[in-house]
Amino acid sequence: MSSEQTPTTPETAGPRPRRLTYAAALAALEGLALVVGGVWMLVEGLAGDPDDRQSAVTGGVTLIVLALLPLLAARGLLARRSWSRGPAVITQIMALPVAYNLLQADSVAIPAGIALAVVAVAALILLINPATTQALGIRGPGRAQDGKQ
């Protein structure tokens, strides 16, 4: 749908709330981190001396493909598309077990786990905020299109 076909409702008119911008920025940050990690694994798999070259290349490509979800969600959030909240929330929910596993490691991965957990929880809070929901034009269950119950 083009912007001409998408009607502007009173809820979505006006400036974009900062919470929505922050949520988009956090989703984009996660997507960029996945791209960087994927490229690093891919380069190590191709140019380095990994234990299993095929697994390193497959892991790198997988991370790069997985990065599309938060990056597309971030773009949709900035454009105030209601569909974008779902992928953004899914990304945060998927990040929480990863953060937990990083926290269980006995290495330098612990700070990464803390950072990932903080970003995921903060993004979830921003995404479920009523101002964000209203800015995206998402109505709660049982609400009619015209806003009357």
mmCIF file of N, CA and C in Angstrom:
data_model
loop_
_atom_site.group_PDB
_atom_site.id
_atom_site.type_symbol
_atom_site.label_atom_id
_atom_site.label_comp_id
_atom_site.label_asym_id
_atom_site.label_seq_id
_atom_site.Cartn_x
_atom_site.Cartn_y
_atom_site.Cartn_z
ATOM 1 N N MET A 1 0.827 -1.182 0.000
ATOM 2 C CA MET A 1 0.000 0.000 0.000
ATOM 3 C C MET A 1 0.868 1.241 0.000
ATOM 4 N N SER A 2 0.511 2.182 -0.793
ATOM 5 C CA SER A 2 1.254 3.432 -0.793
ATOM 6 C C SER A 2 0.691 4.345 0.287
ATOM 7 N N SER A 3 1.415 5.423 0.544
ATOM 8 C CA SER A 3 0.949 6.364 1.554
ATOM 9 C C SER A 3 -0.340 7.048 1.109
ATOM 10 N N GLU A 4 -0.581 7.080 -0.198
ATOM 11 C CA GLU A 4 -1.819 7.672 -0.700
ATOM 12 C C GLU A 4 -3.012 6.789 -0.372
ATOM 13 N N GLN A 5 -2.807 5.471 -0.325
ATOM 14 C CA GLN A 5 -3.882 4.545 -0.055
ATOM 15 C C GLN A 5 -4.129 4.371 1.438
ATOM 16 N N THR A 6 -3.168 4.717 2.273
ATOM 17 C CA THR A 6 -3.313 4.565 3.706
ATOM 18 C C THR A 6 -3.945 5.821 4.280
ATOM 19 N N PRO A 7 -5.161 5.711 4.794
ATOM 20 C CA PRO A 7 -5.794 6.912 5.332
ATOM 21 C C PRO A 7 -5.118 7.344 6.630
ATOM 22 N N THR A 8 -5.049 8.645 6.830
ATOM 23 C CA THR A 8 -4.487 9.186 8.055
ATOM 24 C C THR A 8 -5.628 9.386 9.038
ATOM 25 N N THR A 9 -5.517 8.742 10.182
ATOM 26 C CA THR A 9 -6.540 8.874 11.214
ATOM 27 C C THR A 9 -6.078 9.913 12.214
ATOM 28 N N PRO A 10 -6.991 10.433 13.025
ATOM 29 C CA PRO A 10 -6.578 11.415 14.025
ATOM 30 C C PRO A 10 -5.518 10.874 14.970
ATOM 31 N N GLU A 11 -5.545 9.555 15.241
ATOM 32 C CA GLU A 11 -4.560 8.975 16.148
ATOM 33 C C GLU A 11 -3.148 8.996 15.558
ATOM 34 N N THR A 12 -3.051 8.840 14.222
ATOM 35 C CA THR A 12 -1.737 8.768 13.597
ATOM 36 C C THR A 12 -1.287 10.096 13.012
ATOM 37 N N ALA A 13 -2.138 11.101 13.055
ATOM 38 C CA ALA A 13 -1.744 12.416 12.543
ATOM 39 C C ALA A 13 -0.854 13.102 13.568
ATOM 40 N N GLY A 14 -0.018 13.983 13.078
ATOM 41 C CA GLY A 14 0.842 14.723 13.997
ATOM 42 C C GLY A 14 2.242 14.129 14.081
ATOM 43 N N PRO A 15 3.055 14.683 14.969
ATOM 44 C CA PRO A 15 4.436 14.229 15.069
ATOM 45 C C PRO A 15 4.539 12.830 15.669
ATOM 46 N N ARG A 16 5.610 12.152 15.300
ATOM 47 C CA ARG A 16 5.861 10.804 15.813
ATOM 48 C C ARG A 16 6.307 10.912 17.280
ATOM 49 N N PRO A 17 5.703 10.130 18.177
ATOM 50 C CA PRO A 17 6.121 10.168 19.580
ATOM 51 C C PRO A 17 7.568 9.706 19.746
ATOM 52 N N ARG A 18 8.256 10.291 20.715
ATOM 53 C CA ARG A 18 9.647 9.914 20.967
ATOM 54 C C ARG A 18 9.767 8.447 21.324
ATOM 55 N N ARG A 19 8.783 7.910 22.042
ATOM 56 C CA ARG A 19 8.835 6.494 22.424
ATOM 57 C C ARG A 19 8.900 5.604 21.190
ATOM 58 N N LEU A 20 8.155 5.964 20.171
ATOM 59 C CA LEU A 20 8.152 5.196 18.932
ATOM 60 C C LEU A 20 9.498 5.303 18.223
ATOM 61 N N THR A 21 10.070 6.480 18.229
ATOM 62 C CA THR A 21 11.394 6.680 17.633
ATOM 63 C C THR A 21 12.447 5.887 18.389
ATOM 64 N N TYR A 22 12.381 5.900 19.722
ATOM 65 C CA TYR A 22 13.343 5.145 20.533
ATOM 66 C C TYR A 22 13.198 3.640 20.306
ATOM 67 N N ALA A 23 11.957 3.171 20.207
ATOM 68 C CA ALA A 23 11.733 1.748 19.945
ATOM 69 C C ALA A 23 12.310 1.355 18.586
ATOM 70 N N ALA A 24 12.115 2.212 17.587
ATOM 71 C CA ALA A 24 12.674 1.944 16.257
ATOM 72 C C ALA A 24 14.198 1.937 16.303
ATOM 73 N N ALA A 25 14.778 2.866 17.066
ATOM 74 C CA ALA A 25 16.236 2.930 17.178
ATOM 75 C C ALA A 25 16.789 1.673 17.846
ATOM 76 N N LEU A 26 16.122 1.179 18.882
ATOM 77 C CA LEU A 26 16.584 -0.042 19.548
ATOM 78 C C LEU A 26 16.470 -1.255 18.636
ATOM 79 N N ALA A 27 15.383 -1.342 17.881
ATOM 80 C CA ALA A 27 15.225 -2.448 16.928
ATOM 81 C C ALA A 27 16.301 -2.380 15.847
ATOM 82 N N ALA A 28 16.575 -1.178 15.356
ATOM 83 C CA ALA A 28 17.621 -1.012 14.343
ATOM 84 C C ALA A 28 18.989 -1.375 14.913
ATOM 85 N N LEU A 29 19.240 -0.996 16.158
ATOM 86 C CA LEU A 29 20.505 -1.336 16.814
ATOM 87 C C LEU A 29 20.683 -2.849 16.906
ATOM 88 N N GLU A 30 19.619 -3.545 17.269
ATOM 89 C CA GLU A 30 19.695 -5.007 17.329
ATOM 90 C C GLU A 30 19.936 -5.604 15.941
ATOM 91 N N GLY A 31 19.262 -5.060 14.949
ATOM 92 C CA GLY A 31 19.470 -5.545 13.584
ATOM 93 C C GLY A 31 20.889 -5.324 13.105
ATOM 94 N N LEU A 32 21.425 -4.145 13.390
ATOM 95 C CA LEU A 32 22.813 -3.869 12.995
ATOM 96 C C LEU A 32 23.794 -4.773 13.733
ATOM 97 N N ALA A 33 23.525 -5.049 15.005
ATOM 98 C CA ALA A 33 24.395 -5.956 15.765
ATOM 99 C C ALA A 33 24.359 -7.357 15.155
ATOM 100 N N LEU A 34 23.185 -7.795 14.712
ATOM 101 C CA LEU A 34 23.095 -9.102 14.058
ATOM 102 C C LEU A 34 23.864 -9.118 12.735
ATOM 103 N N VAL A 35 23.777 -8.040 11.976
ATOM 104 C CA VAL A 35 24.517 -7.962 10.711
ATOM 105 C C VAL A 35 26.022 -8.019 10.979
ATOM 106 N N VAL A 36 26.482 -7.242 11.955
ATOM 107 C CA VAL A 36 27.915 -7.223 12.279
ATOM 108 C C VAL A 36 28.373 -8.609 12.732
ATOM 109 N N GLY A 37 27.602 -9.231 13.614
ATOM 110 C CA GLY A 37 27.952 -10.581 14.067
ATOM 111 C C GLY A 37 27.951 -11.581 12.929
ATOM 112 N N GLY A 38 26.969 -11.467 12.049
ATOM 113 C CA GLY A 38 26.891 -12.387 10.908
ATOM 114 C C GLY A 38 28.042 -12.209 9.938
ATOM 115 N N VAL A 39 28.389 -10.964 9.648
ATOM 116 C CA VAL A 39 29.525 -10.704 8.744
ATOM 117 C C VAL A 39 30.814 -11.204 9.377
ATOM 118 N N TRP A 40 30.963 -10.969 10.688
ATOM 119 C CA TRP A 40 32.170 -11.439 11.381
ATOM 120 C C TRP A 40 32.277 -12.967 11.304
ATOM 121 N N MET A 41 31.170 -13.675 11.569
ATOM 122 C CA MET A 41 31.187 -15.142 11.482
ATOM 123 C C MET A 41 31.470 -15.601 10.062
ATOM 124 N N LEU A 42 30.893 -14.917 9.092
ATOM 125 C CA LEU A 42 31.086 -15.286 7.693
ATOM 126 C C LEU A 42 32.544 -15.095 7.275
ATOM 127 N N VAL A 43 33.133 -13.969 7.643
ATOM 128 C CA VAL A 43 34.539 -13.708 7.305
ATOM 129 C C VAL A 43 35.449 -14.713 7.999
ATOM 130 N N GLU A 44 35.171 -14.964 9.286
ATOM 131 C CA GLU A 44 35.978 -15.958 10.011
ATOM 132 C C GLU A 44 35.844 -17.337 9.383
ATOM 133 N N GLY A 45 34.643 -17.658 8.935
ATOM 134 C CA GLY A 45 34.422 -18.961 8.319
ATOM 135 C C GLY A 45 35.113 -19.115 6.983
ATOM 136 N N LEU A 46 35.192 -18.017 6.235
ATOM 137 C CA LEU A 46 35.804 -18.087 4.908
ATOM 138 C C LEU A 46 37.300 -17.825 4.938
ATOM 139 N N ALA A 47 37.742 -16.855 5.722
ATOM 140 C CA ALA A 47 39.149 -16.452 5.698
ATOM 141 C C ALA A 47 39.942 -16.992 6.882
ATOM 142 N N GLY A 48 39.263 -17.286 7.972
ATOM 143 C CA GLY A 48 39.964 -17.731 9.175
ATOM 144 C C GLY A 48 40.181 -19.230 9.185
ATOM 145 N N ASP A 49 40.450 -19.743 10.372
ATOM 146 C CA ASP A 49 40.686 -21.170 10.545
ATOM 147 C C ASP A 49 39.705 -21.719 11.588
ATOM 148 N N PRO A 50 38.406 -21.779 11.229
ATOM 149 C CA PRO A 50 37.424 -22.261 12.204
ATOM 150 C C PRO A 50 37.495 -23.773 12.360
ATOM 151 N N ASP A 51 36.922 -24.269 13.450
ATOM 152 C CA ASP A 51 36.857 -25.717 13.653
ATOM 153 C C ASP A 51 35.978 -26.374 12.601
ATOM 154 N N ASP A 52 34.890 -25.712 12.264
ATOM 155 C CA ASP A 52 33.965 -26.228 11.269
ATOM 156 C C ASP A 52 33.572 -25.089 10.332
ATOM 157 N N ARG A 53 34.200 -25.059 9.171
ATOM 158 C CA ARG A 53 33.991 -23.968 8.218
ATOM 159 C C ARG A 53 32.527 -23.871 7.783
ATOM 160 N N GLN A 54 31.904 -24.985 7.506
ATOM 161 C CA GLN A 54 30.522 -24.964 7.035
ATOM 162 C C GLN A 54 29.580 -24.394 8.099
ATOM 163 N N SER A 55 29.775 -24.759 9.344
ATOM 164 C CA SER A 55 28.932 -24.221 10.423
ATOM 165 C C SER A 55 29.142 -22.722 10.596
ATOM 166 N N ALA A 56 30.381 -22.265 10.468
ATOM 167 C CA ALA A 56 30.664 -20.836 10.609
ATOM 168 C C ALA A 56 29.997 -20.035 9.494
ATOM 169 N N VAL A 57 30.085 -20.527 8.276
ATOM 170 C CA VAL A 57 29.459 -19.833 7.148
ATOM 171 C C VAL A 57 27.939 -19.864 7.285
ATOM 172 N N THR A 58 27.386 -21.017 7.633
ATOM 173 C CA THR A 58 25.943 -21.131 7.814
ATOM 174 C C THR A 58 25.461 -20.220 8.937
ATOM 175 N N GLY A 59 26.188 -20.175 10.040
ATOM 176 C CA GLY A 59 25.823 -19.292 11.152
ATOM 177 C C GLY A 59 25.872 -17.832 10.756
ATOM 178 N N GLY A 60 26.883 -17.448 10.003
ATOM 179 C CA GLY A 60 26.991 -16.063 9.549
ATOM 180 C C GLY A 60 25.850 -15.658 8.643
ATOM 181 N N VAL A 61 25.536 -16.517 7.680
ATOM 182 C CA VAL A 61 24.429 -16.224 6.762
ATOM 183 C C VAL A 61 23.108 -16.181 7.531
ATOM 184 N N THR A 62 22.937 -17.083 8.481
ATOM 185 C CA THR A 62 21.712 -17.107 9.287
ATOM 186 C C THR A 62 21.545 -15.809 10.071
ATOM 187 N N LEU A 63 22.604 -15.334 10.700
ATOM 188 C CA LEU A 63 22.520 -14.081 11.458
ATOM 189 C C LEU A 63 22.183 -12.901 10.553
ATOM 190 N N ILE A 64 22.768 -12.877 9.377
ATOM 191 C CA ILE A 64 22.479 -11.777 8.450
ATOM 192 C C ILE A 64 21.015 -11.812 8.013
ATOM 193 N N VAL A 65 20.491 -12.999 7.740
ATOM 194 C CA VAL A 65 19.085 -13.115 7.346
ATOM 195 C C VAL A 65 18.174 -12.755 8.525
ATOM 196 N N LEU A 66 18.534 -13.201 9.733
ATOM 197 C CA LEU A 66 17.736 -12.867 10.918
ATOM 198 C C LEU A 66 17.724 -11.369 11.193
ATOM 199 N N ALA A 67 18.754 -10.669 10.767
ATOM 200 C CA ALA A 67 18.822 -9.224 10.978
ATOM 201 C C ALA A 67 17.736 -8.483 10.207
ATOM 202 N N LEU A 68 17.196 -9.109 9.177
ATOM 203 C CA LEU A 68 16.151 -8.448 8.388
ATOM 204 C C LEU A 68 14.904 -8.160 9.217
ATOM 205 N N LEU A 69 14.570 -9.045 10.156
ATOM 206 C CA LEU A 69 13.351 -8.855 10.951
ATOM 207 C C LEU A 69 13.393 -7.562 11.766
ATOM 208 N N PRO A 70 14.398 -7.350 12.608
ATOM 209 C CA PRO A 70 14.392 -6.087 13.355
ATOM 210 C C PRO A 70 14.632 -4.857 12.478
ATOM 211 N N LEU A 71 15.397 -4.999 11.396
ATOM 212 C CA LEU A 71 15.634 -3.847 10.528
ATOM 213 C C LEU A 71 14.356 -3.421 9.802
ATOM 214 N N LEU A 72 13.596 -4.395 9.312
ATOM 215 C CA LEU A 72 12.320 -4.063 8.666
ATOM 216 C C LEU A 72 11.317 -3.524 9.684
ATOM 217 N N ALA A 73 11.335 -4.093 10.881
ATOM 218 C CA ALA A 73 10.441 -3.593 11.930
ATOM 219 C C ALA A 73 10.792 -2.150 12.283
ATOM 220 N N ALA A 74 12.076 -1.843 12.382
ATOM 221 C CA ALA A 74 12.499 -0.473 12.710
ATOM 222 C C ALA A 74 12.041 0.497 11.626
ATOM 223 N N ARG A 75 12.197 0.107 10.384
ATOM 224 C CA ARG A 75 11.754 0.966 9.278
ATOM 225 C C ARG A 75 10.247 1.187 9.322
ATOM 226 N N GLY A 76 9.507 0.119 9.606
ATOM 227 C CA GLY A 76 8.062 0.237 9.709
ATOM 228 C C GLY A 76 7.629 1.106 10.889
ATOM 229 N N LEU A 77 8.339 0.984 12.015
ATOM 230 C CA LEU A 77 8.010 1.816 13.173
ATOM 231 C C LEU A 77 8.237 3.291 12.859
ATOM 232 N N LEU A 78 9.338 3.584 12.186
ATOM 233 C CA LEU A 78 9.599 4.983 11.825
ATOM 234 C C LEU A 78 8.546 5.524 10.861
ATOM 235 N N ALA A 79 8.047 4.647 9.996
ATOM 236 C CA ALA A 79 7.015 5.052 9.037
ATOM 237 C C ALA A 79 5.610 4.963 9.646
ATOM 238 N N ARG A 80 5.530 4.559 10.905
ATOM 239 C CA ARG A 80 4.265 4.446 11.639
ATOM 240 C C ARG A 80 3.315 3.444 10.999
ATOM 241 N N ARG A 81 3.843 2.306 10.624
ATOM 242 C CA ARG A 81 3.038 1.221 10.061
ATOM 243 C C ARG A 81 2.634 0.288 11.204
ATOM 244 N N SER A 82 1.368 -0.004 11.325
ATOM 245 C CA SER A 82 0.887 -0.805 12.456
ATOM 246 C C SER A 82 1.432 -2.231 12.427
ATOM 247 N N TRP A 83 1.710 -2.782 11.251
ATOM 248 C CA TRP A 83 2.217 -4.140 11.153
ATOM 249 C C TRP A 83 3.594 -4.287 11.796
ATOM 250 N N SER A 84 4.326 -3.208 11.935
ATOM 251 C CA SER A 84 5.719 -3.289 12.379
ATOM 252 C C SER A 84 5.874 -3.606 13.857
ATOM 253 N N ARG A 85 4.839 -3.384 14.643
ATOM 254 C CA ARG A 85 4.971 -3.658 16.072
ATOM 255 C C ARG A 85 5.114 -5.158 16.347
ATOM 256 N N GLY A 86 4.410 -5.985 15.599
ATOM 257 C CA GLY A 86 4.493 -7.440 15.789
ATOM 258 C C GLY A 86 5.912 -7.976 15.627
ATOM 259 N N PRO A 87 6.568 -7.721 14.488
ATOM 260 C CA PRO A 87 7.941 -8.193 14.338
ATOM 261 C C PRO A 87 8.902 -7.598 15.364
ATOM 262 N N ALA A 88 8.661 -6.353 15.757
ATOM 263 C CA ALA A 88 9.532 -5.731 16.762
ATOM 264 C C ALA A 88 9.374 -6.422 18.111
ATOM 265 N N VAL A 89 8.142 -6.734 18.497
ATOM 266 C CA VAL A 89 7.907 -7.430 19.763
ATOM 267 C C VAL A 89 8.492 -8.842 19.706
ATOM 268 N N ILE A 90 8.314 -9.526 18.590
ATOM 269 C CA ILE A 90 8.865 -10.880 18.439
ATOM 270 C C ILE A 90 10.383 -10.852 18.575
ATOM 271 N N THR A 91 11.020 -9.847 17.984
ATOM 272 C CA THR A 91 12.477 -9.720 18.092
ATOM 273 C C THR A 91 12.902 -9.592 19.548
ATOM 274 N N GLN A 92 12.181 -8.799 20.316
ATOM 275 C CA GLN A 92 12.553 -8.594 21.724
ATOM 276 C C GLN A 92 12.334 -9.866 22.531
ATOM 277 N N ILE A 93 11.246 -10.562 22.255
ATOM 278 C CA ILE A 93 10.971 -11.814 22.971
ATOM 279 C C ILE A 93 12.030 -12.857 22.635
ATOM 280 N N MET A 94 12.480 -12.896 21.384
ATOM 281 C CA MET A 94 13.541 -13.832 20.996
ATOM 282 C C MET A 94 14.881 -13.445 21.613
ATOM 283 N N ALA A 95 15.088 -12.156 21.869
ATOM 284 C CA ALA A 95 16.361 -11.700 22.429
ATOM 285 C C ALA A 95 16.513 -12.066 23.905
ATOM 286 N N LEU A 96 15.410 -12.192 24.624
ATOM 287 C CA LEU A 96 15.501 -12.465 26.061
ATOM 288 C C LEU A 96 16.151 -13.815 26.391
ATOM 289 N N PRO A 97 15.795 -14.927 25.737
ATOM 290 C CA PRO A 97 16.513 -16.184 26.021
ATOM 291 C C PRO A 97 17.983 -16.131 25.615
ATOM 292 N N VAL A 98 18.280 -15.401 24.554
ATOM 293 C CA VAL A 98 19.686 -15.244 24.148
ATOM 294 C C VAL A 98 20.447 -14.496 25.227
ATOM 295 N N ALA A 99 19.845 -13.445 25.758
ATOM 296 C CA ALA A 99 20.478 -12.689 26.844
ATOM 297 C C ALA A 99 20.676 -13.574 28.067
ATOM 298 N N TYR A 100 19.696 -14.396 28.380
ATOM 299 C CA TYR A 100 19.809 -15.301 29.525
ATOM 300 C C TYR A 100 20.978 -16.277 29.344
ATOM 301 N N ASN A 101 21.090 -16.831 28.146
ATOM 302 C CA ASN A 101 22.202 -17.757 27.881
ATOM 303 C C ASN A 101 23.554 -17.051 27.970
ATOM 304 N N LEU A 102 23.629 -15.820 27.500
ATOM 305 C CA LEU A 102 24.876 -15.064 27.616
ATOM 306 C C LEU A 102 25.209 -14.779 29.084
ATOM 307 N N LEU A 103 24.189 -14.551 29.893
ATOM 308 C CA LEU A 103 24.415 -14.309 31.319
ATOM 309 C C LEU A 103 24.883 -15.567 32.047
ATOM 310 N N GLN A 104 24.543 -16.733 31.524
ATOM 311 C CA GLN A 104 24.955 -17.993 32.142
ATOM 312 C C GLN A 104 26.395 -18.354 31.798
ATOM 313 N N ALA A 105 26.949 -17.706 30.780
ATOM 314 C CA ALA A 105 28.329 -17.985 30.369
ATOM 315 C C ALA A 105 29.289 -17.466 31.429
ATOM 316 N N ASP A 106 30.420 -18.078 31.483
ATOM 317 C CA ASP A 106 31.428 -17.673 32.459
ATOM 318 C C ASP A 106 32.580 -17.002 31.702
ATOM 319 N N SER A 107 32.230 -15.913 31.017
ATOM 320 C CA SER A 107 33.228 -15.269 30.173
ATOM 321 C C SER A 107 32.872 -13.803 29.965
ATOM 322 N N VAL A 108 33.468 -13.237 28.946
ATOM 323 C CA VAL A 108 33.200 -11.836 28.609
ATOM 324 C C VAL A 108 31.830 -11.662 27.970
ATOM 325 N N ALA A 109 31.086 -12.749 27.780
ATOM 326 C CA ALA A 109 29.749 -12.660 27.206
ATOM 327 C C ALA A 109 28.736 -12.108 28.206
ATOM 328 N N ILE A 110 29.075 -12.096 29.486
ATOM 329 C CA ILE A 110 28.144 -11.614 30.510
ATOM 330 C C ILE A 110 27.759 -10.150 30.281
ATOM 331 N N PRO A 111 28.703 -9.235 30.031
ATOM 332 C CA PRO A 111 28.286 -7.853 29.745
ATOM 333 C C PRO A 111 27.400 -7.745 28.499
ATOM 334 N N ALA A 112 27.656 -8.570 27.502
ATOM 335 C CA ALA A 112 26.808 -8.571 26.309
ATOM 336 C C ALA A 112 25.400 -9.037 26.661
ATOM 337 N N GLY A 113 25.297 -10.016 27.537
ATOM 338 C CA GLY A 113 23.992 -10.490 27.982
ATOM 339 C C GLY A 113 23.230 -9.426 28.750
ATOM 340 N N ILE A 114 23.943 -8.697 29.595
ATOM 341 C CA ILE A 114 23.310 -7.611 30.348
ATOM 342 C C ILE A 114 22.803 -6.537 29.382
ATOM 343 N N ALA A 115 23.643 -6.148 28.437
ATOM 344 C CA ALA A 115 23.253 -5.112 27.466
ATOM 345 C C ALA A 115 22.059 -5.563 26.634
ATOM 346 N N LEU A 116 22.087 -6.803 26.182
ATOM 347 C CA LEU A 116 20.985 -7.316 25.365
ATOM 348 C C LEU A 116 19.688 -7.370 26.170
ATOM 349 N N ALA A 117 19.768 -7.809 27.412
ATOM 350 C CA ALA A 117 18.574 -7.874 28.255
ATOM 351 C C ALA A 117 17.994 -6.482 28.489
ATOM 352 N N VAL A 118 18.856 -5.512 28.763
ATOM 353 C CA VAL A 118 18.384 -4.144 28.996
ATOM 354 C C VAL A 118 17.723 -3.583 27.738
ATOM 355 N N VAL A 119 18.343 -3.787 26.591
ATOM 356 C CA VAL A 119 17.775 -3.277 25.331
ATOM 357 C C VAL A 119 16.441 -3.959 25.033
ATOM 358 N N ALA A 120 16.367 -5.281 25.218
ATOM 359 C CA ALA A 120 15.130 -6.012 24.908
ATOM 360 C C ALA A 120 13.981 -5.580 25.827
ATOM 361 N N VAL A 121 14.254 -5.464 27.119
ATOM 362 C CA VAL A 121 13.195 -5.061 28.051
ATOM 363 C C VAL A 121 12.771 -3.612 27.777
ATOM 364 N N ALA A 122 13.730 -2.735 27.550
ATOM 365 C CA ALA A 122 13.396 -1.334 27.265
ATOM 366 C C ALA A 122 12.561 -1.231 25.985
ATOM 367 N N ALA A 123 12.949 -1.971 24.958
ATOM 368 C CA ALA A 123 12.196 -1.929 23.702
ATOM 369 C C ALA A 123 10.784 -2.481 23.891
ATOM 370 N N LEU A 124 10.641 -3.552 24.661
ATOM 371 C CA LEU A 124 9.307 -4.093 24.922
ATOM 372 C C LEU A 124 8.425 -3.074 25.634
ATOM 373 N N ILE A 125 8.997 -2.404 26.626
ATOM 374 C CA ILE A 125 8.236 -1.384 27.351
ATOM 375 C C ILE A 125 7.807 -0.265 26.403
ATOM 376 N N LEU A 126 8.715 0.157 25.535
ATOM 377 C CA LEU A 126 8.379 1.218 24.580
ATOM 378 C C LEU A 126 7.321 0.760 23.581
ATOM 379 N N LEU A 127 7.382 -0.500 23.174
ATOM 380 C CA LEU A 127 6.461 -0.997 22.150
ATOM 381 C C LEU A 127 5.047 -1.224 22.675
ATOM 382 N N ILE A 128 4.902 -1.538 23.961
ATOM 383 C CA ILE A 128 3.558 -1.771 24.488
ATOM 384 C C ILE A 128 2.974 -0.522 25.129
ATOM 385 N N ASN A 129 3.715 0.555 25.108
ATOM 386 C CA ASN A 129 3.255 1.820 25.673
ATOM 387 C C ASN A 129 2.014 2.306 24.916
ATOM 388 N N PRO A 130 1.008 2.809 25.632
ATOM 389 C CA PRO A 130 -0.207 3.282 24.947
ATOM 390 C C PRO A 130 0.051 4.375 23.908
ATOM 391 N N ALA A 131 1.026 5.236 24.140
ATOM 392 C CA ALA A 131 1.319 6.284 23.155
ATOM 393 C C ALA A 131 1.835 5.674 21.853
ATOM 394 N N THR A 132 2.639 4.627 21.967
ATOM 395 C CA THR A 132 3.143 3.940 20.778
ATOM 396 C C THR A 132 2.006 3.250 20.045
ATOM 397 N N THR A 133 1.170 2.560 20.796
ATOM 398 C CA THR A 133 0.032 1.860 20.201
ATOM 399 C C THR A 133 -0.876 2.838 19.468
ATOM 400 N N GLN A 134 -1.151 3.972 20.089
ATOM 401 C CA GLN A 134 -2.015 4.972 19.467
ATOM 402 C C GLN A 134 -1.354 5.569 18.223
ATOM 403 N N ALA A 135 -0.050 5.838 18.300
ATOM 404 C CA ALA A 135 0.652 6.426 17.156
ATOM 405 C C ALA A 135 0.672 5.479 15.961
ATOM 406 N N LEU A 136 0.652 4.181 16.231
ATOM 407 C CA LEU A 136 0.634 3.205 15.146
ATOM 408 C C LEU A 136 -0.781 2.922 14.658
ATOM 409 N N GLY A 137 -1.771 3.491 15.321
ATOM 410 C CA GLY A 137 -3.153 3.286 14.909
ATOM 411 C C GLY A 137 -3.689 1.919 15.284
ATOM 412 N N ILE A 138 -3.118 1.290 16.293
ATOM 413 C CA ILE A 138 -3.565 -0.026 16.727
ATOM 414 C C ILE A 138 -4.668 0.164 17.761
ATOM 415 N N ARG A 139 -5.781 -0.471 17.500
ATOM 416 C CA ARG A 139 -6.901 -0.393 18.430
ATOM 417 C C ARG A 139 -6.933 -1.658 19.267
ATOM 418 N N GLY A 140 -7.396 -1.528 20.463
ATOM 419 C CA GLY A 140 -7.499 -2.685 21.352
ATOM 420 C C GLY A 140 -8.596 -3.630 20.919
ATOM 421 N N PRO A 141 -8.673 -4.794 21.528
ATOM 422 C CA PRO A 141 -9.708 -5.757 21.166
ATOM 423 C C PRO A 141 -11.087 -5.219 21.517
ATOM 424 N N GLY A 142 -12.053 -5.482 20.637
ATOM 425 C CA GLY A 142 -13.426 -5.084 20.883
ATOM 426 C C GLY A 142 -13.741 -3.648 20.499
ATOM 427 N N ARG A 143 -12.786 -2.936 19.957
ATOM 428 C CA ARG A 143 -13.040 -1.545 19.579
ATOM 429 C C ARG A 143 -13.398 -1.489 18.096
ATOM 430 N N ALA A 144 -14.411 -0.722 17.799
ATOM 431 C CA ALA A 144 -14.855 -0.574 16.410
ATOM 432 C C ALA A 144 -13.902 0.352 15.661
ATOM 433 N N GLN A 145 -13.982 0.346 14.353
ATOM 434 C CA GLN A 145 -13.097 1.168 13.529
ATOM 435 C C GLN A 145 -13.283 2.655 13.780
ATOM 436 N N ASP A 146 -14.493 3.075 14.127
ATOM 437 C CA ASP A 146 -14.730 4.492 14.325
ATOM 438 C C ASP A 146 -14.397 4.945 15.747
ATOM 439 N N GLY A 147 -13.880 4.043 16.571
ATOM 440 C CA GLY A 147 -13.468 4.414 17.914
ATOM 441 C C GLY A 147 -14.567 4.268 18.941
ATOM 442 N N LYS A 148 -15.778 3.933 18.536
ATOM 443 C CA LYS A 148 -16.878 3.733 19.473
ATOM 444 C C LYS A 148 -16.944 2.273 19.872
ATOM 445 N N GLN A 149 -17.397 2.041 21.093
ATOM 446 C CA GLN A 149 -17.509 0.659 21.541
ATOM 447 C C GLN A 149 -18.928 0.178 21.466
#
